[in-house]
Amino acid sequence: MPRSRHARGFGRSAAILLCASALPACVHQVERGPTDSITLPAQWTTPTDAAETSGDPRWWMRFQQAGLNALVADALVRNRQLQAALARLDQSTAILRQQTAALYPSLELSGRASRGKNVIFIGDQRVQTINNQYSLSASAAYEVDLWGRVRHGRTAARLDAQAAALDATAAAHSIAAQVTETWLSLIETEARLTLTQSQAELNTRYLELTRLRFEYGSGSIVGIRQQEQQVAGVQSQAPLLTAQAGVLRNQLAVLAGHPPGKLQITIPGSLPQLPPPPAAGLPADLLLHRPDVMAAYRRVLSADHRVGIAVADRLPGLRLTADGGYQSQSTESLFDDLVWSVAAGIVGPIFDAGRRAAEMRRSDAVLREALAQYEQSLLEAMAEVENALLQERAQRRHVDALERRVAASRSLLEASRDRYQNGLSDYLPVLTALTALQADEQSYLTAKRQLLSYRVQLHRALGGDWSVVDTGDGESR
């Protein structure tokens, strides 16, 4: 008999140890680093110039344009796309608070008062009674989070809220870049319009020169007609540039949250100088500075925790309940007797026709989708930085070459004009040189603006350390 008791005791101990050892296997662990599934290069392929290592993280201020700063500030407050992103953040924050509440017991209080009439018959006698009933009770319930299902749900909601905050920050970065690029395009367009008007005046003076020489018998009607054609061609560009400037002003108004045509925009007469280049850092820095990449990574972690929810949902659950209260037929004796009960219940799935297994497969597929999207966003972010560095480097050389070409075209025009005025050539070389110079001047303006746009794209690709919301825990708003 003693050996039998020892055997039963050993069996119980073994069962307890077996359950304890199996417990960690039943709990889903989330241990996923941002570079576990993708290898980042040690440095950028394109060489970077000496960079500015400090300064305001709001990069658009480096252009030192008060009008641009005011426009971006207005857009970051009034832009409707950003407001929609902030509303989505509020939704995620509310869901997080709902999930957080599941960690705590729920308590409900109820009270009831009723009055009723009953009629009964005792033999041939009809008896009527009036009954009053009063009750006051409270109930509490709590789900013991044995397998981490509730904790996984709260963590997933917190990560979703962080991702929504980062989405709002990414939207703000995009809006700041759109405003800056549109503002630069407006300056270029207005400058090209001014240049076109001065070119038209210059062409008109050359037309007067050809007519004067024709009157003195040293020119030809062909030269006059060619110059008239040149004047008309340049003048035809002005209406298009005026319309383009109006379109850009409307775009800026909408970006800043105003109706088209309802925002007064003052711009400088020339494009700003290119600021010192920002520090490009290393590819791994994108994991800390690109809000869209950081948001995608948090969605991977959130999806991983939801796999944990699906795992825990297949295991038994423990629920504790407690009820207590008072009941009486009169208010005077309502609190005379307390009635209460406590209970613990275990519920576990036995047969669900594969529903929970299907949810496991779905959650795993969602995780794989989020992981692929994160990897794609990281690859695209690296490509955007590489492209911006490459394009800005090439555009700088292009602008320098165009500047030399404009100077050469201006010298050629002066030489051709002198030969024409001295009767050493006809008007065609002058017309050719004039056309080339004016085209080069327009191209030079566009190239300078494009260089500035590539700088904006580089800032956008690198991300930054400024945000319109707190991206720490998603609960700050």
CSV table of C-alpha atoms in Angstrom, one decimal:
chain,number,residue,atom,x,y,z
A,1,MET,CA,0.0,0.0,0.0
A,2,PRO,CA,2.7,2.6,0.8
A,3,ARG,CA,4.4,1.9,-2.6
A,4,SER,CA,1.1,2.5,-4.3
A,5,ARG,CA,0.7,5.9,-2.6
A,6,HIS,CA,4.3,6.8,-3.6
A,7,ALA,CA,3.6,5.8,-7.1
A,8,ARG,CA,0.5,7.9,-7.3
A,9,GLY,CA,2.4,10.8,-5.8
A,10,PHE,CA,5.2,10.4,-8.3
A,11,GLY,CA,2.6,10.2,-11.1
A,12,ARG,CA,1.0,13.5,-10.0
A,13,SER,CA,4.4,15.2,-9.7
A,14,ALA,CA,5.4,13.9,-13.2
A,15,ALA,CA,2.1,15.2,-14.6
A,16,ILE,CA,2.7,18.6,-13.0
A,17,LEU,CA,6.2,18.8,-14.3
A,18,LEU,CA,5.1,17.7,-17.8
A,19,CYS,CA,2.4,20.5,-17.9
A,20,ALA,CA,4.9,23.0,-16.6
A,21,SER,CA,7.5,22.0,-19.2
A,22,ALA,CA,4.9,22.2,-22.0
A,23,LEU,CA,3.7,25.6,-21.0
A,24,PRO,CA,6.4,27.7,-22.8
A,25,ALA,CA,5.7,25.7,-26.0
A,26,CYS,CA,2.1,26.8,-25.8
A,27,VAL,CA,2.9,30.5,-25.6
A,28,HIS,CA,3.8,32.3,-28.8
A,29,GLN,CA,7.1,34.2,-28.5
A,30,VAL,CA,7.8,37.3,-30.6
A,31,GLU,CA,11.5,37.8,-31.1
A,32,ARG,CA,12.0,39.4,-34.5
A,33,GLY,CA,14.7,42.0,-35.3
A,34,PRO,CA,14.4,44.6,-38.1
A,35,THR,CA,17.2,43.0,-40.1
A,36,ASP,CA,16.5,39.3,-39.4
A,37,SER,CA,15.2,38.8,-42.9
A,38,ILE,CA,17.2,41.2,-45.0
A,39,THR,CA,20.8,42.2,-45.2
A,40,LEU,CA,21.7,45.9,-45.4
A,41,PRO,CA,24.7,47.2,-47.2
A,42,ALA,CA,27.4,48.7,-45.1
A,43,GLN,CA,27.4,52.1,-47.0
A,44,TRP,CA,25.8,53.8,-50.0
A,45,THR,CA,27.1,53.0,-53.4
A,46,THR,CA,27.1,56.6,-54.6
A,47,PRO,CA,29.9,58.7,-52.9
A,48,THR,CA,28.5,61.5,-50.7
A,49,ASP,CA,30.0,65.0,-50.3
A,50,ALA,CA,31.0,66.6,-47.1
A,51,ALA,CA,27.8,67.0,-45.2
A,52,GLU,CA,26.2,69.2,-42.7
A,53,THR,CA,26.1,67.2,-39.5
A,54,SER,CA,23.9,69.5,-37.4
A,55,GLY,CA,21.0,71.9,-37.9
A,56,ASP,CA,17.3,72.1,-37.7
A,57,PRO,CA,15.7,68.7,-38.6
A,58,ARG,CA,13.0,70.6,-40.4
A,59,TRP,CA,15.1,70.6,-43.6
A,60,TRP,CA,13.0,73.0,-45.6
A,61,MET,CA,14.2,75.8,-43.3
A,62,ARG,CA,17.7,75.4,-44.7
A,63,PHE,CA,16.6,77.2,-47.9
A,64,GLN,CA,16.2,80.3,-45.6
A,65,GLN,CA,12.9,81.4,-47.2
A,66,ALA,CA,10.3,82.8,-44.8
A,67,GLY,CA,7.5,82.4,-47.3
A,68,LEU,CA,8.3,78.7,-47.7
A,69,ASN,CA,8.5,78.2,-44.0
A,70,ALA,CA,5.1,79.8,-43.5
A,71,LEU,CA,3.5,77.7,-46.2
A,72,VAL,CA,4.9,74.4,-44.8
A,73,ALA,CA,3.7,75.4,-41.3
A,74,ASP,CA,0.3,76.2,-42.6
A,75,ALA,CA,0.1,72.9,-44.5
A,76,LEU,CA,1.1,70.8,-41.5
A,77,VAL,CA,-1.9,72.2,-39.6
A,78,ARG,CA,-4.6,72.5,-42.3
A,79,ASN,CA,-3.8,69.8,-44.9
A,80,ARG,CA,-6.8,67.4,-45.1
A,81,GLN,CA,-4.7,64.3,-45.9
A,82,LEU,CA,-2.7,64.9,-42.7
A,83,GLN,CA,-5.9,65.5,-40.7
A,84,ALA,CA,-7.2,62.2,-42.0
A,85,ALA,CA,-4.0,60.4,-41.0
A,86,LEU,CA,-4.3,61.9,-37.5
A,87,ALA,CA,-8.0,60.7,-37.3
A,88,ARG,CA,-6.8,57.2,-38.1
A,89,LEU,CA,-4.3,57.5,-35.3
A,90,ASP,CA,-7.1,58.4,-32.9
A,91,GLN,CA,-9.0,55.3,-34.0
A,92,SER,CA,-5.9,53.1,-33.3
A,93,THR,CA,-5.4,54.8,-30.0
A,94,ALA,CA,-9.1,54.1,-29.0
A,95,ILE,CA,-8.6,50.4,-30.0
A,96,LEU,CA,-5.5,50.3,-27.8
A,97,ARG,CA,-7.5,51.5,-24.9
A,98,GLN,CA,-10.1,48.9,-25.5
A,99,GLN,CA,-7.5,46.2,-25.6
A,100,THR,CA,-5.8,47.6,-22.4
A,101,ALA,CA,-9.2,47.4,-20.6
A,102,ALA,CA,-9.3,43.6,-21.3
A,103,LEU,CA,-6.3,43.2,-18.9
A,104,TYR,CA,-8.5,44.2,-15.9
A,105,PRO,CA,-11.6,42.8,-14.3
A,106,SER,CA,-15.0,44.2,-15.4
A,107,LEU,CA,-17.5,45.3,-12.7
A,108,GLU,CA,-21.2,45.9,-13.3
A,109,LEU,CA,-23.8,47.3,-11.0
A,110,SER,CA,-27.6,46.8,-11.5
A,111,GLY,CA,-30.7,47.8,-9.6
A,112,ARG,CA,-34.3,46.9,-10.3
A,113,ALA,CA,-37.7,47.8,-8.8
A,114,SER,CA,-40.9,46.2,-10.0
A,115,ARG,CA,-44.6,46.1,-8.9
A,116,GLY,CA,-47.1,43.6,-10.2
A,117,LYS,CA,-50.6,42.3,-9.6
A,118,ASN,CA,-51.5,38.6,-9.5
A,119,VAL,CA,-55.0,37.0,-9.4
A,120,ILE,CA,-55.5,33.5,-8.0
A,121,PHE,CA,-58.6,31.4,-7.3
A,122,ILE,CA,-59.0,29.4,-4.1
A,123,GLY,CA,-62.1,27.3,-4.8
A,124,ASP,CA,-64.7,29.8,-5.9
A,125,GLN,CA,-63.0,32.6,-4.2
A,126,ARG,CA,-61.0,35.1,-6.3
A,127,VAL,CA,-57.9,36.5,-4.5
A,128,GLN,CA,-55.9,39.5,-5.8
A,129,THR,CA,-52.4,40.3,-4.6
A,130,ILE,CA,-50.0,43.2,-5.2
A,131,ASN,CA,-46.3,42.3,-5.1
A,132,ASN,CA,-43.3,44.7,-4.9
A,133,GLN,CA,-39.8,43.5,-5.7
A,134,TYR,CA,-36.5,45.4,-5.2
A,135,SER,CA,-33.0,44.2,-6.0
A,136,LEU,CA,-29.5,45.6,-6.0
A,137,SER,CA,-26.6,43.5,-7.3
A,138,ALA,CA,-23.1,43.7,-8.5
A,139,SER,CA,-21.1,41.3,-10.7
A,140,ALA,CA,-17.4,41.0,-11.5
A,141,ALA,CA,-15.7,39.0,-14.2
A,142,TYR,CA,-12.1,38.4,-15.0
A,143,GLU,CA,-10.3,36.4,-17.7
A,144,VAL,CA,-7.1,34.9,-16.5
A,145,ASP,CA,-4.6,35.4,-19.3
A,146,LEU,CA,-3.0,32.0,-19.1
A,147,TRP,CA,-1.6,31.9,-22.6
A,148,GLY,CA,-1.0,35.6,-23.2
A,149,ARG,CA,-3.9,36.1,-25.6
A,150,VAL,CA,-5.0,39.3,-23.9
A,151,ARG,CA,-1.4,40.6,-23.6
A,152,HIS,CA,-0.8,39.7,-27.3
A,153,GLY,CA,-3.9,41.7,-28.2
A,154,ARG,CA,-2.8,44.7,-26.3
A,155,THR,CA,0.7,44.7,-27.6
A,156,ALA,CA,-0.6,44.3,-31.2
A,157,ALA,CA,-2.9,47.2,-30.7
A,158,ARG,CA,-0.1,49.3,-29.2
A,159,LEU,CA,2.1,48.5,-32.3
A,160,ASP,CA,-0.8,49.4,-34.6
A,161,ALA,CA,-1.1,52.7,-32.8
A,162,GLN,CA,2.6,53.4,-33.2
A,163,ALA,CA,2.4,52.5,-36.9
A,164,ALA,CA,-0.6,54.9,-37.3
A,165,ALA,CA,1.5,57.7,-35.6
A,166,LEU,CA,4.4,56.9,-38.0
A,167,ASP,CA,2.0,57.0,-40.9
A,168,ALA,CA,0.9,60.5,-39.9
A,169,THR,CA,4.5,61.5,-39.6
A,170,ALA,CA,5.2,60.0,-43.1
A,171,ALA,CA,2.3,62.0,-44.4
A,172,ALA,CA,3.7,65.1,-42.9
A,173,HIS,CA,7.1,64.5,-44.5
A,174,SER,CA,5.4,63.9,-47.8
A,175,ILE,CA,3.3,67.1,-47.5
A,176,ALA,CA,6.4,69.2,-46.6
A,177,ALA,CA,8.2,67.8,-49.6
A,178,GLN,CA,5.3,68.4,-51.9
A,179,VAL,CA,4.9,72.0,-50.7
A,180,THR,CA,8.6,72.7,-51.2
A,181,GLU,CA,8.8,71.2,-54.6
A,182,THR,CA,5.6,73.0,-55.8
A,183,TRP,CA,7.0,76.3,-54.3
A,184,LEU,CA,10.3,75.8,-56.2
A,185,SER,CA,8.4,75.0,-59.4
A,186,LEU,CA,6.3,78.2,-59.0
A,187,ILE,CA,9.5,80.3,-58.6
A,188,GLU,CA,11.0,78.7,-61.7
A,189,THR,CA,7.8,79.3,-63.7
A,190,GLU,CA,7.6,82.9,-62.6
A,191,ALA,CA,11.3,83.4,-63.3
A,192,ARG,CA,10.8,81.8,-66.8
A,193,LEU,CA,7.9,84.1,-67.4
A,194,THR,CA,10.0,87.1,-66.5
A,195,LEU,CA,12.9,85.8,-68.7
A,196,THR,CA,10.4,85.2,-71.6
A,197,GLN,CA,9.2,88.8,-71.3
A,198,SER,CA,12.8,90.1,-71.4
A,199,GLN,CA,13.6,87.8,-74.3
A,200,ALA,CA,10.6,89.1,-76.2
A,201,GLU,CA,11.8,92.7,-75.6
A,202,LEU,CA,15.3,91.7,-76.9
A,203,ASN,CA,13.8,90.0,-79.9
A,204,THR,CA,11.7,93.1,-80.6
A,205,ARG,CA,14.9,95.2,-80.6
A,206,TYR,CA,16.6,92.8,-83.0
A,207,LEU,CA,13.5,93.0,-85.2
A,208,GLU,CA,13.8,96.8,-85.3
A,209,LEU,CA,17.5,96.4,-86.2
A,210,THR,CA,16.7,94.1,-89.1
A,211,ARG,CA,14.0,96.5,-90.4
A,212,LEU,CA,16.4,99.5,-90.1
A,213,ARG,CA,19.0,97.7,-92.1
A,214,PHE,CA,16.5,96.7,-94.6
A,215,GLU,CA,15.4,100.3,-95.0
A,216,TYR,CA,19.1,101.3,-95.7
A,217,GLY,CA,19.4,98.5,-98.2
A,218,SER,CA,21.8,96.3,-96.3
A,219,GLY,CA,19.3,93.7,-95.1
A,220,SER,CA,16.7,91.4,-96.6
A,221,ILE,CA,13.0,90.8,-96.1
A,222,VAL,CA,13.8,87.2,-95.2
A,223,GLY,CA,15.7,88.4,-92.2
A,224,ILE,CA,12.8,90.5,-91.1
A,225,ARG,CA,10.3,87.6,-91.5
A,226,GLN,CA,12.7,85.2,-89.6
A,227,GLN,CA,12.9,87.7,-86.7
A,228,GLU,CA,9.1,88.2,-86.7
A,229,GLN,CA,8.8,84.5,-86.4
A,230,GLN,CA,11.2,84.5,-83.4
A,231,VAL,CA,9.3,87.3,-81.7
A,232,ALA,CA,6.0,85.5,-82.1
A,233,GLY,CA,7.5,82.2,-80.9
A,234,VAL,CA,8.8,83.7,-77.7
A,235,GLN,CA,5.6,85.7,-77.0
A,236,SER,CA,3.5,82.5,-77.4
A,237,GLN,CA,5.2,81.0,-74.3
A,238,ALA,CA,4.0,83.7,-72.0
A,239,PRO,CA,0.3,82.7,-71.8
A,240,LEU,CA,1.3,79.0,-71.1
A,241,LEU,CA,3.7,80.0,-68.3
A,242,THR,CA,1.1,82.4,-66.8
A,243,ALA,CA,-1.4,79.5,-66.7
A,244,GLN,CA,1.2,77.1,-65.3
A,245,ALA,CA,1.9,79.6,-62.5
A,246,GLY,CA,-1.8,79.8,-61.7
A,247,VAL,CA,-2.0,76.0,-61.5
A,248,LEU,CA,0.9,75.8,-59.2
A,249,ARG,CA,-0.5,78.5,-56.9
A,250,ASN,CA,-3.8,76.5,-56.8
A,251,GLN,CA,-1.8,73.4,-55.9
A,252,LEU,CA,-0.1,75.2,-53.1
A,253,ALA,CA,-3.4,76.5,-51.8
A,254,VAL,CA,-4.9,73.0,-51.7
A,255,LEU,CA,-1.8,71.6,-50.0
A,256,ALA,CA,-2.0,74.3,-47.3
A,257,GLY,CA,-5.7,73.4,-46.8
A,258,HIS,CA,-7.2,76.4,-48.6
A,259,PRO,CA,-9.6,76.7,-51.6
A,260,PRO,CA,-7.9,77.3,-54.9
A,261,GLY,CA,-7.2,81.0,-55.5
A,262,LYS,CA,-7.9,81.9,-51.9
A,263,LEU,CA,-4.3,82.0,-50.6
A,264,GLN,CA,-1.9,84.9,-51.1
A,265,ILE,CA,1.5,83.5,-52.0
A,266,THR,CA,4.5,85.8,-52.2
A,267,ILE,CA,7.6,84.3,-53.8
A,268,PRO,CA,11.1,85.6,-54.4
A,269,GLY,CA,12.2,86.7,-57.9
A,270,SER,CA,14.9,84.0,-58.1
A,271,LEU,CA,15.5,80.4,-57.0
A,272,PRO,CA,17.3,80.0,-53.6
A,273,GLN,CA,20.9,78.8,-53.3
A,274,LEU,CA,21.5,75.1,-52.8
A,275,PRO,CA,22.1,74.5,-49.1
A,276,PRO,CA,25.0,72.3,-47.8
A,277,PRO,CA,24.2,68.6,-48.3
A,278,PRO,CA,22.7,66.7,-45.4
A,279,ALA,CA,24.5,63.8,-43.8
A,280,ALA,CA,23.4,60.7,-45.7
A,281,GLY,CA,24.4,58.4,-42.9
A,282,LEU,CA,24.3,54.6,-43.4
A,283,PRO,CA,21.6,52.4,-44.9
A,284,ALA,CA,20.9,51.1,-41.4
A,285,ASP,CA,19.9,54.6,-40.4
A,286,LEU,CA,16.7,54.3,-42.4
A,287,LEU,CA,15.4,51.9,-39.8
A,288,LEU,CA,15.4,54.9,-37.4
A,289,HIS,CA,14.6,57.8,-39.6
A,290,ARG,CA,12.2,56.7,-42.3
A,291,PRO,CA,8.7,56.8,-40.7
A,292,ASP,CA,7.2,54.6,-43.4
A,293,VAL,CA,9.8,51.9,-42.9
A,294,MET,CA,9.4,52.1,-39.1
A,295,ALA,CA,5.6,51.8,-39.5
A,296,ALA,CA,6.0,48.7,-41.8
A,297,TYR,CA,8.2,47.1,-39.2
A,298,ARG,CA,5.8,47.7,-36.4
A,299,ARG,CA,3.0,46.1,-38.5
A,300,VAL,CA,5.2,43.0,-38.8
A,301,LEU,CA,5.5,42.8,-35.0
A,302,SER,CA,1.8,43.4,-34.7
A,303,ALA,CA,1.0,40.6,-37.1
A,304,ASP,CA,3.4,38.3,-35.2
A,305,HIS,CA,1.5,39.1,-31.9
A,306,ARG,CA,-1.8,38.3,-33.7
A,307,VAL,CA,-0.4,34.9,-34.5
A,308,GLY,CA,0.1,34.6,-30.7
A,309,ILE,CA,-3.6,35.4,-30.3
A,310,ALA,CA,-4.6,32.6,-32.7
A,311,VAL,CA,-2.3,30.2,-30.9
A,312,ALA,CA,-3.8,31.1,-27.5
A,313,ASP,CA,-7.3,30.9,-28.8
A,314,ARG,CA,-6.9,27.1,-29.4
A,315,LEU,CA,-6.1,26.5,-25.7
A,316,PRO,CA,-8.4,26.4,-22.7
A,317,GLY,CA,-9.4,29.6,-21.0
A,318,LEU,CA,-10.0,30.3,-17.3
A,319,ARG,CA,-12.7,32.8,-16.3
A,320,LEU,CA,-13.5,34.0,-12.8
A,321,THR,CA,-16.8,35.5,-11.8
A,322,ALA,CA,-18.3,36.9,-8.6
A,323,ASP,CA,-21.9,38.0,-8.0
A,324,GLY,CA,-23.5,39.5,-5.0
A,325,GLY,CA,-26.5,41.6,-4.0
A,326,TYR,CA,-29.7,42.2,-2.1
A,327,GLN,CA,-33.3,41.4,-2.9
A,328,SER,CA,-36.5,42.1,-1.0
A,329,GLN,CA,-40.2,42.9,-1.3
A,330,SER,CA,-39.7,46.2,0.5
A,331,THR,CA,-37.1,48.9,0.6
A,332,GLU,CA,-36.9,48.8,4.4
A,333,SER,CA,-35.6,45.2,4.4
A,334,LEU,CA,-33.6,45.4,1.1
A,335,PHE,CA,-30.2,45.3,2.8
A,336,ASP,CA,-31.1,42.7,5.4
A,337,ASP,CA,-29.7,39.7,3.6
A,338,LEU,CA,-26.7,39.5,1.2
A,339,VAL,CA,-26.7,36.8,-1.5
A,340,TRP,CA,-23.4,36.1,-3.2
A,341,SER,CA,-21.6,33.5,-5.4
A,342,VAL,CA,-18.1,33.0,-6.8
A,343,ALA,CA,-17.2,30.7,-9.6
A,344,ALA,CA,-14.3,29.7,-11.8
A,345,GLY,CA,-14.8,28.1,-15.2
A,346,ILE,CA,-12.6,26.5,-17.7
A,347,VAL,CA,-13.6,26.5,-21.4
A,348,GLY,CA,-11.6,24.8,-24.1
A,349,PRO,CA,-12.3,24.0,-27.7
A,350,ILE,CA,-12.9,20.4,-28.7
A,351,PHE,CA,-14.4,20.5,-32.1
A,352,ASP,CA,-14.9,23.6,-34.3
A,353,ALA,CA,-14.7,22.1,-37.8
A,354,GLY,CA,-11.2,23.6,-38.3
A,355,ARG,CA,-12.2,27.2,-37.7
A,356,ARG,CA,-9.4,27.9,-35.3
A,357,ALA,CA,-6.8,26.1,-37.4
A,358,ALA,CA,-7.9,28.2,-40.4
A,359,GLU,CA,-7.5,31.4,-38.3
A,360,MET,CA,-4.0,30.2,-37.5
A,361,ARG,CA,-3.2,29.8,-41.2
A,362,ARG,CA,-4.7,33.2,-41.9
A,363,SER,CA,-2.7,35.0,-39.2
A,364,ASP,CA,0.4,33.4,-40.4
A,365,ALA,CA,-0.3,34.5,-44.0
A,366,VAL,CA,-1.0,38.1,-42.7
A,367,LEU,CA,2.4,38.0,-41.0
A,368,ARG,CA,4.2,36.9,-44.2
A,369,GLU,CA,2.4,39.6,-46.1
A,370,ALA,CA,3.5,42.3,-43.5
A,371,LEU,CA,7.0,41.0,-43.6
A,372,ALA,CA,7.2,41.1,-47.4
A,373,GLN,CA,5.7,44.7,-47.4
A,374,TYR,CA,8.3,45.7,-44.8
A,375,GLU,CA,11.2,44.3,-46.8
A,376,GLN,CA,9.8,46.0,-50.0
A,377,SER,CA,9.5,49.4,-48.2
A,378,LEU,CA,13.1,49.1,-46.9
A,379,LEU,CA,14.4,48.2,-50.4
A,380,GLU,CA,12.5,51.1,-51.9
A,381,ALA,CA,13.8,53.5,-49.3
A,382,MET,CA,17.4,52.5,-50.0
A,383,ALA,CA,16.8,52.9,-53.7
A,384,GLU,CA,15.3,56.3,-53.2
A,385,VAL,CA,18.4,57.5,-51.3
A,386,GLU,CA,20.7,56.0,-53.8
A,387,ASN,CA,18.8,57.6,-56.7
A,388,ALA,CA,18.6,61.0,-55.0
A,389,LEU,CA,22.4,61.0,-54.3
A,390,LEU,CA,23.1,59.9,-57.9
A,391,GLN,CA,20.7,62.3,-59.5
A,392,GLU,CA,21.9,65.3,-57.4
A,393,ARG,CA,25.5,64.6,-58.1
A,394,ALA,CA,24.9,64.3,-61.9
A,395,GLN,CA,22.6,67.4,-61.9
A,396,ARG,CA,25.3,69.5,-60.3
A,397,ARG,CA,27.6,68.7,-63.2
A,398,HIS,CA,24.8,69.4,-65.6
A,399,VAL,CA,24.1,72.8,-64.1
A,400,ASP,CA,27.7,73.7,-64.2
A,401,ALA,CA,27.9,72.7,-67.9
A,402,LEU,CA,24.8,74.6,-68.8
A,403,GLU,CA,26.2,77.7,-67.1
A,404,ARG,CA,29.3,77.5,-69.3
A,405,ARG,CA,27.0,76.9,-72.3
A,406,VAL,CA,25.0,80.1,-71.6
A,407,ALA,CA,28.1,82.1,-71.3
A,408,ALA,CA,29.4,80.7,-74.6
A,409,SER,CA,26.0,81.3,-76.3
A,410,ARG,CA,26.0,84.9,-75.1
A,411,SER,CA,29.5,85.4,-76.6
A,412,LEU,CA,28.5,83.8,-79.8
A,413,LEU,CA,25.5,86.1,-80.1
A,414,GLU,CA,27.6,89.2,-79.6
A,415,ALA,CA,30.1,88.1,-82.2
A,416,SER,CA,27.4,87.2,-84.7
A,417,ARG,CA,25.6,90.5,-84.1
A,418,ASP,CA,28.9,92.5,-84.6
A,419,ARG,CA,29.5,90.7,-87.9
A,420,TYR,CA,26.0,91.3,-89.1
A,421,GLN,CA,26.1,95.0,-88.2
A,422,ASN,CA,29.4,95.3,-90.0
A,423,GLY,CA,28.0,93.7,-93.1
A,424,LEU,CA,30.2,90.6,-92.9
A,425,SER,CA,27.3,88.1,-92.7
A,426,ASP,CA,23.6,87.8,-93.2
A,427,TYR,CA,21.1,87.6,-90.4
A,428,LEU,CA,20.9,83.8,-90.1
A,429,PRO,CA,23.9,83.4,-87.8
A,430,VAL,CA,22.5,86.1,-85.5
A,431,LEU,CA,19.1,84.3,-85.4
A,432,THR,CA,20.7,80.9,-84.8
A,433,ALA,CA,22.8,82.3,-81.9
A,434,LEU,CA,19.8,84.2,-80.4
A,435,THR,CA,17.6,81.1,-80.5
A,436,ALA,CA,20.3,79.0,-78.9
A,437,LEU,CA,21.0,81.5,-76.2
A,438,GLN,CA,17.3,82.0,-75.2
A,439,ALA,CA,16.8,78.2,-75.2
A,440,ASP,CA,19.9,77.7,-73.0
A,441,GLU,CA,18.7,80.4,-70.6
A,442,GLN,CA,15.4,78.6,-70.1
A,443,SER,CA,17.1,75.3,-69.8
A,444,TYR,CA,19.5,76.7,-67.2
A,445,LEU,CA,16.6,77.9,-65.0
A,446,THR,CA,14.9,74.5,-65.2
A,447,ALA,CA,18.1,72.7,-64.4
A,448,LYS,CA,18.7,74.8,-61.3
A,449,ARG,CA,15.2,74.1,-60.1
A,450,GLN,CA,15.7,70.4,-60.8
A,451,LEU,CA,18.8,70.4,-58.7
A,452,LEU,CA,16.9,71.9,-55.8
A,453,SER,CA,14.2,69.3,-56.3
A,454,TYR,CA,16.7,66.5,-56.1
A,455,ARG,CA,17.8,67.9,-52.8
A,456,VAL,CA,14.2,67.9,-51.6
A,457,GLN,CA,13.9,64.3,-52.7
A,458,LEU,CA,17.1,63.4,-50.8
A,459,HIS,CA,15.7,64.9,-47.6
A,460,ARG,CA,12.5,63.0,-48.2
A,461,ALA,CA,14.3,59.8,-48.8
A,462,LEU,CA,16.5,60.1,-45.7
A,463,GLY,CA,13.5,60.8,-43.5
A,464,GLY,CA,14.3,62.8,-40.4
A,465,ASP,CA,13.9,63.2,-36.6
A,466,TRP,CA,10.9,65.5,-36.6
A,467,SER,CA,7.3,64.4,-36.2
A,468,VAL,CA,3.8,65.9,-35.9
A,469,VAL,CA,2.8,63.3,-33.2
A,470,ASP,CA,4.4,61.3,-30.4
A,471,THR,CA,5.4,57.9,-31.9
A,472,GLY,CA,6.5,56.4,-28.7
A,473,ASP,CA,3.6,54.3,-27.4
A,474,GLY,CA,0.6,55.5,-29.4
A,475,GLU,CA,-1.2,56.7,-26.3
A,476,SER,CA,-0.1,60.3,-26.1
A,477,ARG,CA,-2.9,61.8,-28.0
